Coordinates of C-alpha atoms in Angstrom, one line a residue:
M1 CA 11.8 84.1 108.7
T2 CA 14.0 82.8 106.2
T3 CA 15.8 79.3 106.0
V4 CA 19.1 81.0 106.4
R5 CA 21.2 79.4 109.5
T6 CA 24.7 80.1 108.1
A7 CA 26.9 83.2 106.6
I8 CA 30.2 83.6 105.4
V9 CA 31.1 87.5 106.3
I10 CA 34.0 88.9 104.0
G11 CA 36.0 91.6 105.6
G12 CA 36.9 91.6 109.5
G13 CA 37.1 95.6 109.8
I14 CA 34.0 97.4 110.9
A15 CA 30.9 96.2 109.2
G16 CA 32.2 92.5 109.2
P17 CA 32.5 92.1 112.9
V18 CA 28.9 94.0 113.5
T19 CA 27.3 91.9 110.9
A20 CA 28.3 88.7 112.6
L21 CA 27.1 89.8 116.0
A22 CA 23.7 91.1 114.4
L23 CA 23.4 87.8 112.5
R24 CA 24.0 85.7 115.4
R25 CA 21.1 87.7 117.4
A26 CA 18.8 86.8 114.3
G27 CA 19.7 83.3 114.7
I28 CA 22.2 82.9 112.2
T29 CA 26.0 81.8 112.7
A30 CA 28.5 83.8 110.8
T31 CA 32.0 83.3 110.2
V32 CA 34.0 86.4 109.3
Y33 CA 37.0 86.0 106.6
E34 CA 39.7 88.6 106.5
A35 CA 42.1 88.7 103.8
Y36 CA 45.0 90.3 106.3
P37 CA 46.7 87.9 108.5
A38 CA 45.8 88.7 112.2
T39 CA 48.9 90.5 113.1
A40 CA 49.0 92.5 110.0
S41 CA 48.6 96.3 110.0
G42 CA 45.6 95.7 107.5
V43 CA 43.7 94.4 110.4
G44 CA 43.0 97.9 112.2
G45 CA 46.2 99.2 112.1
I46 CA 46.0 101.5 109.3
G47 CA 44.5 104.8 109.8
G48 CA 43.8 107.4 112.2
T49 CA 40.8 108.4 114.2
L50 CA 37.1 108.0 112.8
A51 CA 33.9 109.6 114.1
L52 CA 30.9 107.8 115.3
A53 CA 27.6 109.6 115.2
P54 CA 25.1 108.9 118.0
N55 CA 23.1 106.8 115.5
G56 CA 25.8 104.8 115.2
V57 CA 26.6 104.0 118.9
A58 CA 22.7 103.5 119.0
A59 CA 23.0 100.7 116.6
L60 CA 26.0 99.2 118.2
R61 CA 24.0 98.9 121.3
L62 CA 21.4 96.5 119.6
V63 CA 24.7 94.2 119.4
G64 CA 26.1 94.9 122.7
A65 CA 29.2 96.8 121.6
D66 CA 28.6 100.2 122.5
E67 CA 30.2 100.3 125.9
A68 CA 33.5 98.7 124.7
V69 CA 33.5 101.2 121.9
T70 CA 32.6 104.3 123.6
A71 CA 35.2 103.6 126.6
A72 CA 37.6 104.0 123.8
A73 CA 36.5 106.7 122.2
T74 CA 36.5 110.7 123.2
P75 CA 33.5 112.4 123.3
I76 CA 33.2 115.7 121.2
E77 CA 30.6 117.7 123.1
R78 CA 30.8 120.9 121.1
S79 CA 32.2 122.2 117.6
A80 CA 33.3 125.7 116.3
M81 CA 34.3 126.9 112.9
A82 CA 37.3 129.1 112.2
V83 CA 38.5 131.3 109.3
G84 CA 41.7 133.2 110.4
R85 CA 41.2 134.7 113.5
R86 CA 37.9 134.6 113.3
R87 CA 35.8 132.1 115.3
I88 CA 32.3 131.0 115.9
D89 CA 30.4 128.3 118.1
L90 CA 28.5 126.0 116.1
P91 CA 24.9 125.1 117.4
T92 CA 24.7 121.5 119.0
L93 CA 21.8 119.1 118.2
A94 CA 19.4 118.7 121.5
G95 CA 18.4 115.6 122.8
V96 CA 21.3 113.4 121.4
P97 CA 24.7 112.0 123.2
P98 CA 27.9 113.5 121.8
L99 CA 29.9 112.5 118.5
R100 CA 32.8 110.4 119.7
V101 CA 36.0 110.0 118.2
V102 CA 37.7 106.7 118.2
H103 CA 40.9 105.5 116.7
R104 CA 40.1 102.8 113.9
A105 CA 42.5 100.1 115.5
E106 CA 40.6 100.7 118.8
L107 CA 37.2 100.3 117.4
H108 CA 38.5 97.1 115.3
R109 CA 39.9 95.5 118.2
A110 CA 36.6 96.5 120.6
L111 CA 34.3 94.9 117.8
R112 CA 36.5 91.8 117.5
D113 CA 36.5 90.9 121.0
R114 CA 32.9 91.7 121.3
A115 CA 32.5 89.4 118.7
V116 CA 34.8 86.4 119.7
A117 CA 33.2 86.7 123.3
E118 CA 29.8 86.0 121.7
G119 CA 31.1 82.9 119.9
V120 CA 31.9 84.5 116.3
S121 CA 34.8 82.8 114.6
F122 CA 37.2 84.6 112.6
A123 CA 39.7 83.3 109.8
Y124 CA 43.0 85.4 108.8
G125 CA 44.7 85.5 105.5
K126 CA 41.7 84.7 103.4
R127 CA 41.7 86.8 100.7
L128 CA 38.5 85.8 98.6
V129 CA 38.8 85.5 94.8
D130 CA 35.9 83.9 93.7
A131 CA 32.3 82.5 94.7
Q132 CA 29.9 79.8 93.3
Q133 CA 26.1 80.0 94.0
S134 CA 23.6 77.1 94.0
D135 CA 20.0 76.6 95.0
S136 CA 21.1 76.0 98.4
G137 CA 23.9 78.2 99.4
V138 CA 27.1 79.6 98.2
T139 CA 31.0 78.8 98.1
A140 CA 33.6 81.1 98.9
R141 CA 36.9 80.2 97.3
F142 CA 40.1 82.1 98.8
E143 CA 43.7 83.0 97.2
D144 CA 45.2 80.1 99.3
G145 CA 43.0 77.6 97.9
S146 CA 40.6 76.7 100.7
T147 CA 37.0 77.1 100.5
A148 CA 34.1 77.8 102.7
T149 CA 30.1 76.8 102.0
A150 CA 27.2 78.7 103.6
D151 CA 23.6 79.8 102.8
I152 CA 24.6 83.6 102.3
L153 CA 27.8 85.4 101.6
V154 CA 28.0 88.9 103.0
G155 CA 30.5 91.4 101.5
A156 CA 31.5 93.7 104.1
D157 CA 35.5 94.3 102.2
G158 CA 35.4 97.9 102.0
I159 CA 35.5 100.6 99.5
R160 CA 37.7 98.0 97.1
S161 CA 35.1 95.1 97.5
T162 CA 35.8 92.0 95.7
V163 CA 32.4 91.0 96.5
R164 CA 30.8 94.1 95.1
G165 CA 32.6 93.1 91.5
L166 CA 31.3 89.3 91.7
I167 CA 27.7 90.6 92.3
D168 CA 27.8 93.1 89.2
P169 CA 31.2 93.1 87.0
A170 CA 29.9 96.6 85.9
A171 CA 29.6 98.1 89.3
P172 CA 31.2 101.5 89.4
G173 CA 34.4 101.9 91.5
P174 CA 35.4 104.4 94.1
R175 CA 35.4 107.9 93.2
F176 CA 38.1 110.6 94.1
T177 CA 36.9 113.5 96.2
G178 CA 40.0 115.9 95.1
L179 CA 41.6 115.8 98.6
L180 CA 44.3 113.8 100.5
S181 CA 44.0 113.2 104.1
F182 CA 46.5 113.6 106.9
E183 CA 46.5 113.1 110.6
A184 CA 48.7 113.4 113.9
V185 CA 49.1 114.6 117.4
A186 CA 50.9 118.0 118.3
R187 CA 52.6 118.8 121.6
H188 CA 50.9 122.3 121.3
E189 CA 48.1 122.8 123.5
V190 CA 45.2 124.9 121.7
D191 CA 43.0 127.2 123.9
V192 CA 39.7 125.6 123.8
A193 CA 37.8 123.7 125.9
P194 CA 38.2 119.8 126.3
G195 CA 35.7 118.2 123.9
T196 CA 35.6 121.0 121.4
M197 CA 36.2 120.4 117.9
T198 CA 37.0 122.9 115.5
F199 CA 37.0 123.1 111.8
A200 CA 39.6 125.4 110.6
F201 CA 39.6 127.1 107.0
G202 CA 43.4 128.1 106.2
Q203 CA 45.0 130.3 103.6
R204 CA 45.6 127.2 101.5
G205 CA 43.8 124.4 103.0
Y206 CA 41.3 123.1 105.4
Y207 CA 42.1 121.2 108.7
L208 CA 40.4 120.2 112.1
Y209 CA 41.6 119.6 115.6
W210 CA 40.7 118.8 119.0
P211 CA 42.2 118.7 122.4
E212 CA 43.7 115.1 123.2
P213 CA 42.6 113.8 126.7
G214 CA 46.0 112.8 127.6
G215 CA 47.8 116.0 126.4
G216 CA 48.6 117.7 123.2
T217 CA 46.1 118.2 120.1
R218 CA 45.0 115.8 117.5
W219 CA 44.5 117.4 114.3
G220 CA 43.7 116.4 110.6
A221 CA 44.2 117.8 107.3
N222 CA 42.5 117.6 103.8
L223 CA 44.6 119.3 101.2
P224 CA 43.3 119.9 97.6
Q225 CA 45.0 117.4 95.0
Q226 CA 44.9 117.0 91.5
R227 CA 45.3 113.2 90.8
P228 CA 44.3 110.4 93.3
M229 CA 46.9 108.5 95.0
S230 CA 46.8 105.3 96.4
L231 CA 47.7 104.4 100.0
V232 CA 50.7 102.6 98.9
E233 CA 51.7 105.5 96.9
A234 CA 51.1 108.0 99.6
R235 CA 53.2 106.3 101.9
A236 CA 56.2 106.1 99.7
V237 CA 56.6 109.5 99.7
P238 CA 59.3 110.4 102.2
A239 CA 57.6 111.9 105.6
R240 CA 59.8 115.1 105.5
Q241 CA 58.3 115.8 102.1
W242 CA 54.9 115.5 103.3
W243 CA 55.6 117.6 106.2
E244 CA 57.3 120.2 103.8
T245 CA 54.1 120.3 102.2
L246 CA 51.9 120.6 105.3
R247 CA 54.3 123.5 106.7
T248 CA 53.9 125.4 103.6
S249 CA 50.2 124.7 103.5
Y250 CA 49.4 126.0 107.0
G251 CA 52.9 127.7 108.1
D252 CA 50.7 131.2 108.0
D253 CA 47.7 129.8 109.9
D254 CA 47.1 130.0 113.7
P255 CA 47.0 127.5 115.1
G256 CA 48.2 125.6 111.8
R257 CA 51.7 126.7 112.2
E258 CA 52.2 125.4 115.9
L259 CA 50.4 122.0 115.2
M260 CA 52.5 121.6 112.4
A261 CA 55.6 122.8 114.3
T262 CA 55.1 120.6 117.4
S263 CA 54.1 117.2 115.5
D264 CA 56.6 114.5 115.0
A265 CA 57.2 112.8 111.5
D266 CA 57.1 109.8 112.7
G267 CA 53.6 110.1 113.9
L268 CA 52.5 111.3 111.0
Q269 CA 49.3 109.2 109.6
V270 CA 49.0 109.5 105.9
A271 CA 45.5 108.2 104.7
G272 CA 45.8 109.0 101.1
S273 CA 43.4 110.2 98.8
L274 CA 40.0 110.5 100.0
Q275 CA 37.3 108.3 98.1
I276 CA 33.7 107.9 98.1
M277 CA 31.4 105.4 96.6
P278 CA 29.1 106.6 93.8
P279 CA 25.5 105.1 93.9
V280 CA 25.8 101.4 93.2
P281 CA 23.1 99.9 91.0
H282 CA 22.9 96.3 92.5
W283 CA 23.4 96.0 96.2
H284 CA 22.9 91.8 96.0
R285 CA 22.6 89.0 93.7
G286 CA 21.2 85.7 94.5
R287 CA 23.1 84.7 97.6
M288 CA 25.2 87.5 98.1
V289 CA 24.9 90.9 99.5
L290 CA 27.0 94.0 100.4
V291 CA 27.0 96.1 103.6
G292 CA 29.2 99.0 104.8
D293 CA 32.2 100.7 102.9
A294 CA 31.1 97.9 99.8
V295 CA 27.9 99.8 98.8
H296 CA 27.9 103.1 100.6
A297 CA 31.1 105.0 101.2
P298 CA 30.1 108.6 102.0
S299 CA 32.9 111.1 102.2
N300 CA 34.5 111.3 105.7
S301 CA 32.9 115.0 105.7
S302 CA 29.8 113.2 106.6
G303 CA 30.8 112.2 109.8
Q304 CA 28.7 109.1 109.3
G305 CA 30.6 106.4 107.3
A306 CA 31.3 104.0 110.0
S307 CA 27.9 104.6 111.5
L308 CA 25.9 104.0 108.3
A309 CA 27.9 101.0 107.9
I310 CA 26.8 99.7 111.3
E311 CA 23.4 100.7 110.9
S312 CA 23.3 98.5 107.4
A313 CA 24.5 95.7 109.3
V314 CA 21.9 95.4 111.7
Q315 CA 19.3 96.1 109.3
L316 CA 20.3 93.4 107.3
A317 CA 20.3 90.9 110.0
R318 CA 16.8 92.1 111.0
C319 CA 15.5 91.5 107.3
L320 CA 17.0 87.9 107.3
R321 CA 15.3 87.2 110.8
D322 CA 11.8 88.5 109.7
L323 CA 11.2 87.8 106.1
P324 CA 10.5 84.5 104.4
D325 CA 13.1 84.0 102.0
V326 CA 16.7 85.4 100.8
A327 CA 15.6 87.5 98.0
A328 CA 12.5 89.1 99.8
A329 CA 15.1 89.9 102.8
F330 CA 17.6 91.2 100.6
D331 CA 15.2 93.4 98.6
T332 CA 13.7 94.9 102.1
Y333 CA 17.1 95.5 103.1
V334 CA 18.0 97.7 100.2
R335 CA 14.5 99.4 100.4
L336 CA 15.5 100.3 103.9
R337 CA 18.7 101.6 103.3
R338 CA 19.4 103.2 100.0
A339 CA 17.5 106.4 100.3
R340 CA 19.1 107.3 103.4
V341 CA 22.7 106.5 102.9
E342 CA 22.4 108.4 99.5
K343 CA 21.2 111.3 101.4
V344 CA 24.1 111.3 103.6
A345 CA 26.4 111.1 100.6
A346 CA 25.1 114.0 98.9
R347 CA 25.5 116.1 101.9
A348 CA 28.9 115.5 102.5
A349 CA 29.7 115.9 98.7
R350 CA 28.1 119.5 99.4
I351 CA 30.5 119.8 102.2
N352 CA 33.5 118.6 100.2
H353 CA 33.2 121.6 98.0
A354 CA 33.5 123.9 100.8
K355 CA 36.6 122.5 102.1
A356 CA 38.7 123.9 99.2
P357 CA 37.3 127.5 98.9
G358 CA 38.8 129.6 96.0
P359 CA 40.5 133.0 97.0
V360 CA 37.2 134.8 96.4
A361 CA 35.4 132.7 98.7
R362 CA 37.7 132.6 101.4
T363 CA 37.9 136.2 101.5
L364 CA 34.0 136.4 102.1
M365 CA 33.8 133.6 104.4
P366 CA 34.6 135.5 107.7
L367 CA 31.7 137.8 106.6
L368 CA 29.2 134.9 105.8
M369 CA 30.1 132.8 108.8
P370 CA 27.1 133.7 110.8
L371 CA 24.8 132.9 108.1
M372 CA 26.2 129.7 107.3
V373 CA 25.8 129.1 111.0
R374 CA 22.1 129.9 110.9
T375 CA 21.5 128.0 107.4
V376 CA 23.7 125.2 106.0
M377 CA 25.7 124.3 109.6
D378 CA 22.2 124.1 111.6
P379 CA 22.1 120.7 112.7
E380 CA 18.5 120.6 112.8
K381 CA 18.1 121.4 109.4
T382 CA 20.8 119.1 108.2
T383 CA 21.7 116.5 110.3
A384 CA 19.3 115.8 112.8
H385 CA 17.3 113.1 110.9
E386 CA 20.7 111.3 110.7
Q387 CA 21.9 111.5 114.2
R388 CA 18.4 110.9 115.6
Y389 CA 17.7 107.7 113.6
V390 CA 17.5 104.5 115.9
I391 CA 16.6 101.0 114.3
D392 CA 13.7 99.3 116.0
W393 CA 15.1 96.0 116.5
D394 CA 12.0 94.2 118.3
T395 CA 9.4 95.6 115.6
P396 CA 9.4 93.2 112.9
V397 CA 10.5 93.8 109.3
T398 CA 7.4 93.4 106.6
T399 CA 8.3 94.2 103.0
E400 CA 5.0 96.8 103.4
L401 CA 7.1 98.9 106.4
A402 CA 10.1 98.9 104.0
L403 CA 8.1 100.9 101.4
R404 CA 7.1 103.5 104.0

């Protein structure tokens, strides 16, 4: 076991609270420092829904947060693919719980409340600007002039991570996927069973939708885009202009036209350009280490971004619990995680290419759908190893175990 007893966790989104909870179970006291004020939209208020895969929920169970999260989520029991009027049910993965979709704000709230209930402290309005390391600890310096010192510092500060740059100034930044994302709830009721998510390839863009438990249909759209836009840029565009773009893109689709026509502009969530993290060479340096989107952010096509972040938080705590020093713990953590997250990211990148098919591919897709279902969309061949993954918290971690 390491001599680590205290930790600074930078970032109060998803990975941050889970990291603090997991560290607490490993005997380490962690304080979460969040850049936004507690009441600002930056803490859970931005963004629409996200998916939690069975493996993510399994990891939440290890920190006692699974019940609160699943209570706020909608289970997706089945899925289908549609091209024009052609629709085909997709096979399900046997022996695993359903996918859960949950609003980002609800997920953040559930994780924070669970962490606070277990004694984790949160400090808001603390934007990290620098960190200084010594042989015995690390001191974080914040924009407001305050500091904090602990045995280690964990960067759970998202895809634009400050900690990543402190660990390696030459580290790569996020990469644009070529897609712009939107989400809203339509009053239109789609003719599908509750708990069904449909992946639809329209004439000009990709979208997905599922019935909302309280009525209406929640939909998300990924439009091809030539250049990336920041969230601030995307939200500076008048909502009416975005609606015109969406209606032009989906106005000839069924049920795209009904979804667009019955959605309110005020409820449109503009998520901005979808970005991913390319492989990061250095996950840690000295007493600083990265978790979650700060070091691995696959495309949302993977359905695994949040789940992988949760897994990494738990595995980091497990390594710190069991290994004799910080360097060994961090090295082993990387060996346990890197291959898995990069394999998921590669699968998601292949899906992204399919989201924006050219005219020839779009014409052929209805004919190819049965073949696609048996091959590239067969969950036993593509996602079984992802979704059935369960962390064995009770088994001590060794450097030899990580090499298997």
